[in-house]
Amino acid sequence: MNALATQTSFPPYSPQSQAMAVAGPIDIDQLSRHVQILRRKLAPGQHAYRAGQSFHAIYLVHAGFLKTCELSEDGRERVTGFRMRGDLVGVESIGLAHYSCDVVALDDSEIWELPYPPVMHACLYMPELQSRLTAALAEEIRNDRAWMLALGTLSAEQRVAAFLLDMARRHLRLGFSARHFLLRMGRADIASFLGLKHETVTRALTRLDRLQCIEVQRREIRLLDADGLQRMAGQGETIH
Amino acid sequence: MNALATQTSFPPYSPQSQAMAVAGPIDIDQLSRHVQILRRKLAPGQHAYRAGQSFHAIYLVHAGFLKTCELSEDGRERVTGFRMRGDLVGVESIGLAHYSCDVVALDDSEIWELPYPPVMHACLYMPELQSRLTAALAEEIRNDRAWMLALGTLSAEQRVAAFLLDMARRHLRLGFSARHFLLRMGRADIASFLGLKHETVTRALTRLDRLQCIEVQRREIRLLDADGLQRMAGQGETIH
DNA sequence: CGTCTTATTGATATCCCTCAAGCTGTGTGG
DNA sequence: CCACACAGCTTGAGGGATATCAATAAGACG
């Protein structure tokens, strides 16, 4: 039995997590004085919301792991991102009457529901909140654009490398090992996100394993040569 | 000489444009009471800003046509969008010290510079502005995600069809013909935006022409069968 | 232990890219 | 006004990366 297997929920709460005042970009303690925050737990496969449901709240991921899926009229579907602790979810639907995409838990998760008109109203009393929210939206755009660049200019293998590095960085930001982690999603979800087919993702992972860049065993990933991966993905910086 | 050739600048000002109170998502008349709005003219090829320049303003496109380009450390580059009258530009860099991408005019253009800290400050006096700005950011995210879905699930030909429909819709929204318009960008820019090569874009256009869906002559486009294009691009609705 | 889902691997097909050449329109200078 | 050069577009031939189809293997779960 390895260490990762004991992480029943991902990411596990840090010791002070219940008391943490700032989760992600939002000052929750202060916000909770103005709006009623509901905590929702989701089992793997459950939806936080679906496209078409009436928009009433944005969510802060407190624990777990989720994916956002874009859907088209004719049934095409694509994973547009993965969300973990500290990420805001639902902001893409601000200004609409109905949510525009699906959000599905990939693991046991807890999300904090921030009812939207109240949050907007609270911005009048918390100027800080307003700029945080706007900055979070802008960062979302930059993040999407960075992936657009990657998907349009990198080969399958490079995309997978970039994906692993992104996961590693986000794990690190939450205080987990960037060198050794468990993917919370299946090959098909990775493939959808990267604009590939699941067999291609598998082959890329196998190849990176053979190149001694990583060690893969199903969903368990070990980064052996992060610098090599970064060169491959066209990124200069190192994971600290 | 055809009608399009007489449109020296695109889109031309509408008769009341100088007096128009609401351009795009922002109430400019009211905003101009709070912040100093500078009008900048750009010739084709000129940059509104470049990645790395210090962030000090967002822009409202008043006339003309521009592209936004994402750049990577190792020299990869990709067009992430095209902007026309009413579009906001620069919002992706909110929260940063420096702009994160390039914005280049493709045609004679005029952009209105909205200095950013002042705009943020003005939000305190104009609650409407705040929600408009947030909604504009959210729409940007949805727009990017819709293209992510398209680029990940459509063939080259379908992408080109979707691109033409998008252009047609946006022309229509500005009061121009959706059936007959001039592309402001070259094949290479379209290709970059769609994650293709310029030869592939050319071939797709030629093919759509042969299929009698459109008529192409260099940059002049005529939509002969918008419904056919829409079916092709997996979109149900019609251009009204 | 059997079933089901997920992942891996292989063989082949296809779409798009690459490279190369020719074409078209535009601008420039004689 | 014409000759020329140049940039952008088009077209063709061929190759390569990824998709597709199919079979097997490995876990997960009851």
Coordinates of C-alpha atoms (C1' of nucleotides) in Angstrom, one line a residue:
Chain A
M1 CA 0.0 0.0 0.0
N2 CA 1.5 3.3 -1.0
A3 CA 1.1 6.7 0.5
L4 CA -1.2 8.1 -2.2
A5 CA -3.7 5.4 -1.7
T6 CA -4.3 6.6 1.8
Q7 CA -5.5 10.0 0.5
T8 CA -9.1 8.9 0.4
S9 CA -10.2 12.4 -0.6
F10 CA -8.2 14.7 -2.6
P11 CA -6.7 17.0 -1.7
P12 CA -7.1 16.2 2.0
Y13 CA -7.8 19.0 4.3
S14 CA -4.8 20.7 5.8
P15 CA -4.8 20.8 9.6
Q16 CA -6.1 24.4 9.7
S17 CA -8.4 24.2 6.7
Q18 CA -11.6 24.7 8.7
A19 CA -10.2 27.9 10.1
M20 CA -8.5 29.2 7.0
A21 CA -9.8 32.7 6.4
V22 CA -8.7 33.0 2.8
A23 CA -9.4 30.1 0.5
G24 CA -8.4 30.9 -3.0
P25 CA -9.0 34.4 -4.2
I26 CA -11.9 35.1 -1.8
D27 CA -11.9 36.2 1.8
I28 CA -14.5 33.7 3.0
D29 CA -14.6 34.8 6.7
Q30 CA -15.5 38.4 5.7
L31 CA -17.8 37.3 2.9
S32 CA -19.7 35.0 5.3
R33 CA -20.8 38.0 7.3
H34 CA -22.7 39.3 4.3
V35 CA -24.0 36.2 2.5
Q36 CA -25.2 32.7 3.5
I37 CA -22.6 30.2 2.4
L38 CA -23.9 26.7 1.9
R39 CA -21.5 23.7 2.0
R40 CA -22.3 21.0 -0.5
K41 CA -20.7 17.6 -0.6
L42 CA -20.4 15.7 -3.9
A43 CA -19.7 12.1 -4.6
P44 CA -17.7 11.1 -7.7
G45 CA -20.0 11.5 -10.7
Q46 CA -22.3 14.0 -9.1
H47 CA -22.9 17.3 -10.7
A48 CA -22.3 20.6 -9.0
Y49 CA -24.6 22.0 -11.7
R50 CA -25.6 21.2 -15.3
A51 CA -25.9 23.4 -18.4
G52 CA -29.4 24.9 -18.5
Q53 CA -30.0 24.9 -14.7
S54 CA -30.9 28.3 -13.5
F55 CA -27.9 30.3 -12.4
H56 CA -28.0 31.3 -8.7
A57 CA -24.5 30.8 -7.3
I58 CA -20.8 30.5 -7.9
Y59 CA -18.8 27.9 -6.0
L60 CA -15.5 27.7 -4.3
V61 CA -13.9 24.3 -4.3
H62 CA -13.0 23.5 -0.8
A63 CA -11.9 19.9 -1.3
G64 CA -11.9 17.2 -3.9
F65 CA -11.5 17.4 -7.7
L66 CA -13.9 18.4 -10.4
K67 CA -14.1 18.8 -14.2
T68 CA -15.9 21.4 -16.2
C69 CA -17.5 20.3 -19.5
E70 CA -18.6 22.3 -22.4
L71 CA -21.5 20.9 -24.4
S72 CA -22.8 21.7 -27.9
E73 CA -26.3 21.5 -29.4
D74 CA -25.4 18.5 -31.5
G75 CA -24.0 16.4 -28.7
R76 CA -20.3 17.2 -28.9
E77 CA -18.6 17.5 -25.5
R78 CA -15.3 18.6 -24.2
V79 CA -13.6 18.9 -20.9
T80 CA -12.5 22.5 -20.5
G81 CA -10.7 22.3 -17.2
F82 CA -10.1 20.6 -13.9
R83 CA -10.8 22.3 -10.6
M84 CA -9.3 21.7 -7.2
R85 CA -9.2 23.3 -3.8
G86 CA -9.2 27.1 -4.0
D87 CA -10.6 27.2 -7.5
L88 CA -13.7 29.2 -8.3
V89 CA -16.4 27.4 -10.4
G90 CA -19.4 28.8 -12.1
V91 CA -17.9 32.3 -12.9
E92 CA -18.3 31.6 -16.6
S93 CA -22.1 31.8 -16.2
I94 CA -22.2 35.2 -14.5
G95 CA -24.6 37.4 -16.4
L96 CA -26.7 34.5 -17.7
A97 CA -30.0 33.2 -16.4
H98 CA -28.7 29.6 -16.8
Y99 CA -25.4 27.8 -16.3
S100 CA -23.6 27.4 -19.6
C101 CA -21.7 24.2 -18.8
D102 CA -21.5 21.1 -16.6
V103 CA -19.4 20.7 -13.5
V104 CA -18.9 17.1 -12.3
A105 CA -17.0 15.8 -9.3
L106 CA -14.3 13.3 -10.1
D107 CA -13.7 12.5 -6.5
D108 CA -15.4 13.1 -3.2
S109 CA -15.6 16.8 -3.1
E110 CA -16.9 19.7 -1.0
I111 CA -17.9 23.0 -2.7
W112 CA -19.0 26.1 -1.0
E113 CA -22.0 27.7 -2.6
L114 CA -21.8 31.5 -2.9
P115 CA -25.3 32.8 -3.9
Y116 CA -24.7 35.2 -6.7
P117 CA -26.8 38.2 -6.4
P118 CA -25.9 38.4 -2.7
V119 CA -22.2 38.1 -3.6
M120 CA -22.5 41.0 -6.1
H121 CA -24.3 43.0 -3.4
A122 CA -21.6 42.2 -0.9
C123 CA -19.0 43.8 -3.2
L124 CA -20.5 47.2 -2.3
Y125 CA -19.4 46.6 1.3
M126 CA -16.2 44.8 0.4
P127 CA -14.3 46.7 -2.3
E128 CA -11.6 44.1 -1.9
L129 CA -13.9 41.3 -2.9
Q130 CA -14.8 43.1 -6.1
S131 CA -11.3 43.4 -7.3
R132 CA -10.5 39.8 -6.3
L133 CA -13.4 38.5 -8.2
T134 CA -12.5 40.5 -11.3
A135 CA -8.9 39.4 -11.0
A136 CA -10.1 35.8 -10.7
L137 CA -12.1 36.1 -13.9
A138 CA -9.2 37.6 -15.7
E139 CA -6.9 34.9 -14.6
E140 CA -9.4 32.4 -15.9
I141 CA -9.2 34.0 -19.3
R142 CA -5.4 33.9 -19.3
N143 CA -5.4 30.3 -18.2
D144 CA -7.8 29.3 -21.0
R145 CA -5.7 31.3 -23.5
A146 CA -2.5 29.6 -22.4
W147 CA -4.1 26.3 -23.1
M148 CA -5.4 27.5 -26.4
L149 CA -1.8 28.3 -27.3
A150 CA -0.6 24.9 -26.1
L151 CA -3.3 22.9 -27.9
G152 CA -2.8 24.8 -31.1
T153 CA 1.0 24.6 -31.2
L154 CA 2.1 21.4 -29.4
S155 CA 2.2 17.8 -30.5
A156 CA 0.3 15.1 -28.6
E157 CA 3.3 14.2 -26.5
Q158 CA 4.1 17.8 -25.7
R159 CA 0.5 18.4 -24.6
V160 CA 0.6 15.5 -22.3
A161 CA 3.9 16.8 -20.8
A162 CA 2.4 20.2 -20.4
F163 CA -0.6 18.7 -18.7
L164 CA 1.4 16.8 -16.2
L165 CA 3.5 19.8 -15.4
D166 CA 0.3 21.8 -14.8
M167 CA -1.0 19.2 -12.5
A168 CA 2.3 19.1 -10.7
R169 CA 2.4 22.8 -10.2
R170 CA -1.2 22.9 -8.9
H171 CA -0.4 20.1 -6.5
L172 CA 2.6 21.9 -5.2
R173 CA 0.5 25.1 -4.7
L174 CA -1.7 23.1 -2.4
G175 CA 1.2 21.8 -0.5
F176 CA 1.4 18.3 -2.1
S177 CA 4.3 16.7 -3.8
A178 CA 4.8 17.8 -7.4
R179 CA 6.9 14.8 -8.0
H180 CA 4.4 12.1 -7.1
F181 CA 0.7 12.3 -7.4
L182 CA -2.5 10.5 -8.5
L183 CA -4.5 11.6 -11.5
R184 CA -8.1 12.0 -10.5
M185 CA -9.5 11.7 -14.0
G186 CA -9.4 8.9 -16.6
R187 CA -7.5 8.9 -19.8
A188 CA -10.7 9.9 -21.7
D189 CA -11.0 13.1 -19.7
I190 CA -7.4 14.0 -20.2
A191 CA -7.8 13.3 -23.9
S192 CA -10.9 15.4 -24.1
F193 CA -9.2 18.3 -22.4
L194 CA -6.1 18.1 -24.6
G195 CA -8.1 17.6 -27.8
L196 CA -6.8 14.1 -28.3
K197 CA -8.1 10.5 -28.1
H198 CA -7.6 8.4 -25.1
E199 CA -5.4 5.9 -26.9
T200 CA -3.1 8.8 -27.9
V201 CA -2.8 9.9 -24.3
T202 CA -2.0 6.4 -23.2
R203 CA 0.7 6.2 -25.9
A204 CA 2.2 9.5 -24.9
L205 CA 2.3 8.5 -21.3
T206 CA 4.0 5.2 -22.2
R207 CA 6.5 7.0 -24.4
L208 CA 7.3 9.6 -21.6
D209 CA 7.8 6.6 -19.3
R210 CA 10.2 4.9 -21.7
L211 CA 12.1 8.2 -22.1
Q212 CA 12.5 8.2 -18.3
C213 CA 10.8 11.5 -17.9
I214 CA 8.1 10.0 -15.8
E215 CA 6.9 6.7 -14.2
V216 CA 3.3 5.9 -14.9
Q217 CA 1.2 3.2 -13.4
R218 CA -2.4 3.7 -14.3
R219 CA -3.3 6.9 -12.5
E220 CA -0.2 7.1 -10.4
I221 CA 2.4 9.6 -11.8
R222 CA 6.0 10.1 -10.7
L223 CA 8.0 12.9 -12.3
L224 CA 11.6 11.7 -12.8
D225 CA 12.8 14.5 -15.1
A226 CA 10.7 17.6 -14.7
D227 CA 13.2 19.8 -16.5
G228 CA 13.1 17.4 -19.5
L229 CA 9.3 17.6 -19.5
Q230 CA 9.5 21.4 -19.4
R231 CA 11.9 21.6 -22.3
M232 CA 9.6 19.3 -24.1
A233 CA 6.5 21.5 -23.4
G234 CA 8.3 24.7 -24.4
Q235 CA 8.4 26.1 -20.9
G236 CA 11.6 27.6 -19.5
E237 CA 10.9 27.7 -15.8
T238 CA 11.4 25.0 -13.3
I239 CA 9.0 23.6 -10.7
H240 CA 10.6 24.9 -7.5
Chain B
M1 CA -15.9 48.4 -58.0
N2 CA -18.0 46.6 -55.4
A3 CA -19.7 47.9 -52.3
L4 CA -17.2 46.4 -49.9
A5 CA -14.3 48.2 -51.4
T6 CA -15.9 51.5 -50.5
Q7 CA -15.8 50.7 -46.8
T8 CA -12.4 52.2 -46.3
S9 CA -12.4 51.6 -42.6
F10 CA -14.2 48.7 -41.0
P11 CA -16.7 48.9 -39.6
P12 CA -17.5 52.5 -40.7
Y13 CA -19.1 54.7 -38.1
S14 CA -22.8 54.7 -37.9
P15 CA -24.4 58.1 -38.3
Q16 CA -24.9 58.5 -34.5
S17 CA -21.8 56.8 -33.4
Q18 CA -20.1 59.9 -32.0
A19 CA -23.2 60.5 -29.8
M20 CA -23.8 56.9 -28.9
A21 CA -24.0 56.6 -25.1
V22 CA -23.5 52.9 -24.9
A23 CA -20.8 51.3 -26.9
G24 CA -20.6 47.6 -26.2
P25 CA -21.0 46.7 -22.6
I26 CA -19.9 50.0 -21.1
D27 CA -21.8 53.2 -20.6
I28 CA -19.2 55.5 -21.9
D29 CA -21.0 58.8 -21.3
Q30 CA -21.3 58.1 -17.7
L31 CA -17.9 56.7 -17.4
S32 CA -16.3 59.7 -19.0
R33 CA -17.6 61.8 -16.1
H34 CA -15.3 59.8 -13.8
V35 CA -12.3 58.9 -15.9
Q36 CA -10.3 60.5 -18.6
I37 CA -10.8 58.5 -21.8
L38 CA -8.1 58.8 -24.5
R39 CA -8.9 58.0 -28.1
R40 CA -6.1 56.3 -29.9
K41 CA -5.9 55.6 -33.7
L42 CA -4.0 52.7 -35.0
A43 CA -2.9 51.9 -38.5
P44 CA -2.8 48.3 -39.7
G45 CA 0.1 46.5 -38.1
Q46 CA 0.3 48.9 -35.1
H47 CA 0.1 47.4 -31.7
A48 CA -2.5 48.6 -29.1
Y49 CA -0.1 47.0 -26.6
R50 CA 2.4 44.2 -26.4
A51 CA 3.0 41.5 -23.9
G52 CA 5.3 42.8 -21.2
Q53 CA 4.3 46.4 -21.3
S54 CA 3.1 47.7 -18.1
F55 CA -0.7 47.4 -17.7
H56 CA -2.5 50.7 -17.2
A57 CA -5.7 50.5 -19.2
I58 CA -8.3 48.4 -20.9
Y59 CA -9.6 49.4 -24.3
L60 CA -12.9 49.6 -26.0
V61 CA -12.8 49.1 -29.8
H62 CA -14.6 52.0 -31.4
A63 CA -13.8 51.2 -35.0
G64 CA -11.6 48.9 -37.0
F65 CA -10.4 45.4 -36.6
L66 CA -7.8 43.9 -34.3
K67 CA -6.3 40.5 -33.3
T68 CA -5.1 39.3 -29.9
C69 CA -2.0 37.1 -30.0
E70 CA -0.8 34.8 -27.2
L71 CA 3.0 34.3 -27.1
S72 CA 5.1 31.6 -25.4
E73 CA 8.5 31.8 -23.9
D74 CA 10.0 29.6 -26.7
G75 CA 8.5 31.7 -29.5
R76 CA 5.3 29.9 -30.3
E77 CA 2.5 32.2 -31.1
R78 CA -1.2 32.0 -31.6
V79 CA -4.0 34.3 -32.5
T80 CA -6.6 33.9 -29.8
G81 CA -9.3 36.2 -31.1
F82 CA -10.4 39.0 -33.4
R83 CA -11.9 42.2 -32.0
M84 CA -14.2 44.7 -33.6
R85 CA -16.4 47.6 -32.6
G86 CA -17.9 47.2 -29.1
D87 CA -15.4 44.6 -28.0
L88 CA -13.3 45.1 -24.9
V89 CA -9.6 44.5 -25.1
G90 CA -7.1 44.1 -22.4
V91 CA -9.4 42.6 -19.8
E92 CA -7.3 39.5 -19.7
S93 CA -4.5 41.4 -18.1
I94 CA -6.5 42.8 -15.2
G95 CA -4.7 42.0 -12.0
L96 CA -1.3 41.9 -13.6
A97 CA 1.5 44.4 -13.6
H98 CA 2.1 43.8 -17.3
Y99 CA -0.1 42.9 -20.3
S100 CA 0.0 39.2 -21.1
C101 CA -0.6 39.3 -24.8
D102 CA -0.2 41.3 -28.0
V103 CA -3.0 43.2 -29.6
V104 CA -2.5 44.3 -33.2
A105 CA -4.6 46.3 -35.6
L106 CA -5.5 44.6 -38.8
D107 CA -7.1 47.6 -40.3
D108 CA -7.3 51.3 -39.5
S109 CA -8.8 51.3 -36.0
E110 CA -9.8 53.5 -33.2
I111 CA -9.6 52.3 -29.6
W112 CA -10.7 54.2 -26.5
E113 CA -8.3 53.9 -23.6
L114 CA -10.0 53.3 -20.3
P115 CA -7.2 53.8 -17.6
Y116 CA -7.6 50.9 -15.3
P117 CA -7.2 51.9 -11.7
P118 CA -9.6 54.8 -12.4
V119 CA -12.1 52.5 -14.0
M120 CA -12.0 50.3 -11.0
H121 CA -12.5 53.3 -8.8
A122 CA -15.4 54.5 -10.9
C123 CA -17.1 51.2 -10.2
L124 CA -17.7 52.5 -6.6
Y125 CA -19.9 55.3 -8.0
M126 CA -21.4 53.3 -10.9
P127 CA -22.6 49.9 -9.6
E128 CA -23.9 49.2 -13.0
L129 CA -20.4 49.5 -14.5
Q130 CA -19.2 46.9 -12.1
S131 CA -21.7 44.3 -13.1
R132 CA -21.3 45.1 -16.8
L133 CA -17.5 44.6 -16.6
T134 CA -17.9 41.4 -14.7
A135 CA -20.4 40.2 -17.2
A136 CA -18.1 41.1 -20.0
L137 CA -15.3 39.1 -18.5
A138 CA -17.6 36.1 -18.0
E139 CA -18.7 36.3 -21.6
E140 CA -15.1 36.4 -22.7
I141 CA -14.6 33.1 -20.8
R142 CA -17.7 31.5 -22.4
N143 CA -16.6 32.7 -25.8
D144 CA -13.1 31.1 -25.4
R145 CA -14.6 27.9 -24.1
A146 CA -17.0 27.7 -27.0
W147 CA -14.0 27.9 -29.3
M148 CA -12.1 25.3 -27.3
L149 CA -15.0 23.0 -27.9
A150 CA -15.0 23.7 -31.6
L151 CA -11.3 23.3 -32.0
G152 CA -11.2 20.1 -30.1
T153 CA -14.1 18.4 -31.8
L154 CA -14.4 19.8 -35.4
S155 CA -12.5 18.9 -38.5
A156 CA -10.6 21.6 -40.4
E157 CA -13.5 22.2 -42.8
Q158 CA -16.0 22.5 -39.9
R159 CA -13.8 24.9 -38.1
V160 CA -13.6 27.2 -41.1
A161 CA -17.4 27.0 -41.5
A162 CA -17.8 27.9 -37.8
F163 CA -15.4 30.7 -38.2
L164 CA -17.3 32.2 -41.1
L165 CA -20.5 31.9 -39.3
D166 CA -19.0 33.7 -36.3
M167 CA -17.8 36.5 -38.5
A168 CA -21.2 36.7 -40.2
R169 CA -23.0 37.0 -36.8
R170 CA -20.7 39.7 -35.5
H171 CA -21.1 41.7 -38.7
L172 CA -24.8 41.4 -38.4
R173 CA -24.7 42.6 -34.8
L174 CA -23.0 45.7 -36.0
G175 CA -25.5 46.3 -38.7
F176 CA -23.6 44.9 -41.6
S177 CA -24.5 42.2 -44.0
A178 CA -24.0 38.7 -42.7
R179 CA -24.2 37.4 -46.2
H180 CA -21.4 39.4 -47.8
F181 CA -18.3 40.7 -46.1
L182 CA -14.6 41.2 -46.3
L183 CA -12.2 39.2 -44.1
R184 CA -9.9 41.7 -42.4
M185 CA -7.2 39.1 -41.7
G186 CA -5.0 36.9 -43.9
R187 CA -5.2 33.1 -44.2
A188 CA -2.3 32.7 -41.8
D189 CA -4.2 34.6 -39.0
I190 CA -7.3 32.5 -39.6
A191 CA -5.2 29.4 -39.5
S192 CA -3.5 30.3 -36.3
F193 CA -6.8 31.1 -34.7
L194 CA -8.3 27.8 -35.8
G195 CA -5.2 25.7 -35.0
L196 CA -4.5 24.9 -38.6
K197 CA -2.0 25.8 -41.4
H198 CA -2.8 28.5 -43.9
E199 CA -2.9 26.0 -46.8
T200 CA -5.5 24.0 -45.0
V201 CA -7.7 27.1 -44.5
T202 CA -7.3 27.8 -48.2
R203 CA -8.3 24.3 -49.1
A204 CA -11.3 24.4 -46.8
L205 CA -12.5 27.6 -48.3
T206 CA -12.1 26.3 -51.8
R207 CA -14.0 23.2 -50.8
L208 CA -16.9 25.2 -49.3
D209 CA -16.9 27.2 -52.4
R210 CA -17.2 24.1 -54.6
L211 CA -20.0 22.8 -52.3
Q212 CA -21.8 26.0 -53.1
C213 CA -21.9 27.0 -49.4
I214 CA -20.0 30.1 -50.0
E215 CA -18.3 32.2 -52.7
V216 CA -14.7 33.1 -51.9
Q217 CA -12.5 35.5 -53.8
R218 CA -9.4 36.2 -51.8
R219 CA -10.8 38.0 -48.7
E220 CA -14.3 38.6 -50.0
I221 CA -16.9 36.2 -48.7
R222 CA -20.4 35.6 -49.8
L223 CA -22.6 33.1 -47.8
L224 CA -24.8 31.2 -50.2
D225 CA -26.0 28.5 -47.8
A226 CA -25.8 29.6 -44.2
D227 CA -28.0 26.8 -43.1
G228 CA -25.7 24.3 -44.7
L229 CA -22.7 25.8 -43.0
Q230 CA -24.5 25.7 -39.7
R231 CA -25.3 22.0 -40.0
M232 CA -21.7 21.5 -41.0
A233 CA -20.5 23.3 -37.9
G234 CA -22.9 21.5 -35.6
Q235 CA -25.0 24.5 -34.8
G236 CA -28.7 24.4 -35.0
E237 CA -29.8 28.0 -35.0
T238 CA -30.0 30.2 -38.0
I239 CA -28.6 33.7 -38.6
H240 CA -31.7 35.9 -38.5
Chain C
dC1 C1' -14.9 -15.2 -8.5
dG2 C1' -17.1 -13.0 -12.4
dT3 C1' -18.3 -8.8 -14.5
dC4 C1' -17.5 -4.2 -15.9
dT5 C1' -14.9 -0.4 -16.6
dT6 C1' -10.5 1.5 -17.8
dA7 C1' -6.1 1.1 -19.7
dT8 C1' -2.8 -0.7 -23.0
dT9 C1' -1.1 -2.3 -27.3
dG10 C1' -1.1 -3.3 -32.3
dA11 C1' -2.5 -2.7 -37.2
dT12 C1' -4.4 0.2 -40.5
dA13 C1' -6.6 4.4 -42.2
dT14 C1' -7.1 9.3 -42.6
dC15 C1' -6.7 13.9 -42.2
dC16 C1' -3.8 17.4 -42.1
dC17 C1' 1.0 19.1 -42.4
dT18 C1' 5.1 19.8 -45.1
dC19 C1' 7.4 21.2 -49.0
dA20 C1' 7.4 23.0 -53.5
dA21 C1' 5.7 25.4 -57.3
dG22 C1' 2.7 28.6 -59.6
dC23 C1' -0.7 32.2 -59.4
dT24 C1' -2.8 36.9 -58.4
dG25 C1' -3.0 41.2 -57.1
dT26 C1' -0.5 45.3 -55.4
dG27 C1' 2.8 48.5 -55.2
dT28 C1' 7.1 50.7 -57.1
dG29 C1' 10.3 52.7 -60.0
dG30 C1' 11.8 53.5 -64.6
Chain D
dC1 C1' 2.2 53.0 -68.8
dC2 C1' 4.9 49.0 -68.4
dA3 C1' 8.2 45.9 -66.1
dC4 C1' 9.4 44.1 -62.1
dA5 C1' 9.3 42.5 -57.4
dC6 C1' 6.9 41.1 -53.5
dA7 C1' 3.5 39.3 -50.4
dG8 C1' -0.4 36.6 -50.0
dC9 C1' -3.1 33.0 -51.9
dT10 C1' -3.8 28.6 -54.3
dT11 C1' -2.8 24.0 -55.8
dG12 C1' -0.4 19.6 -55.9
dA13 C1' 2.3 15.5 -54.3
dG14 C1' 3.9 13.0 -50.5
dG15 C1' 4.6 11.9 -45.7
dG16 C1' 3.7 11.8 -40.9
dA17 C1' 1.1 12.3 -36.7
dT18 C1' -3.0 11.0 -34.8
dA19 C1' -7.5 8.7 -35.3
dT20 C1' -9.9 4.5 -35.7
dC21 C1' -10.8 -0.2 -35.1
dA22 C1' -9.9 -4.4 -32.6
dA23 C1' -8.0 -7.4 -29.2
dT24 C1' -6.0 -8.0 -24.7
dA25 C1' -4.8 -6.9 -20.0
dA26 C1' -5.4 -5.0 -15.6
dG27 C1' -7.9 -3.2 -11.8
dA28 C1' -12.3 -2.2 -9.4
dC29 C1' -16.4 -3.8 -7.4
dG30 C1' -19.9 -6.4 -6.0

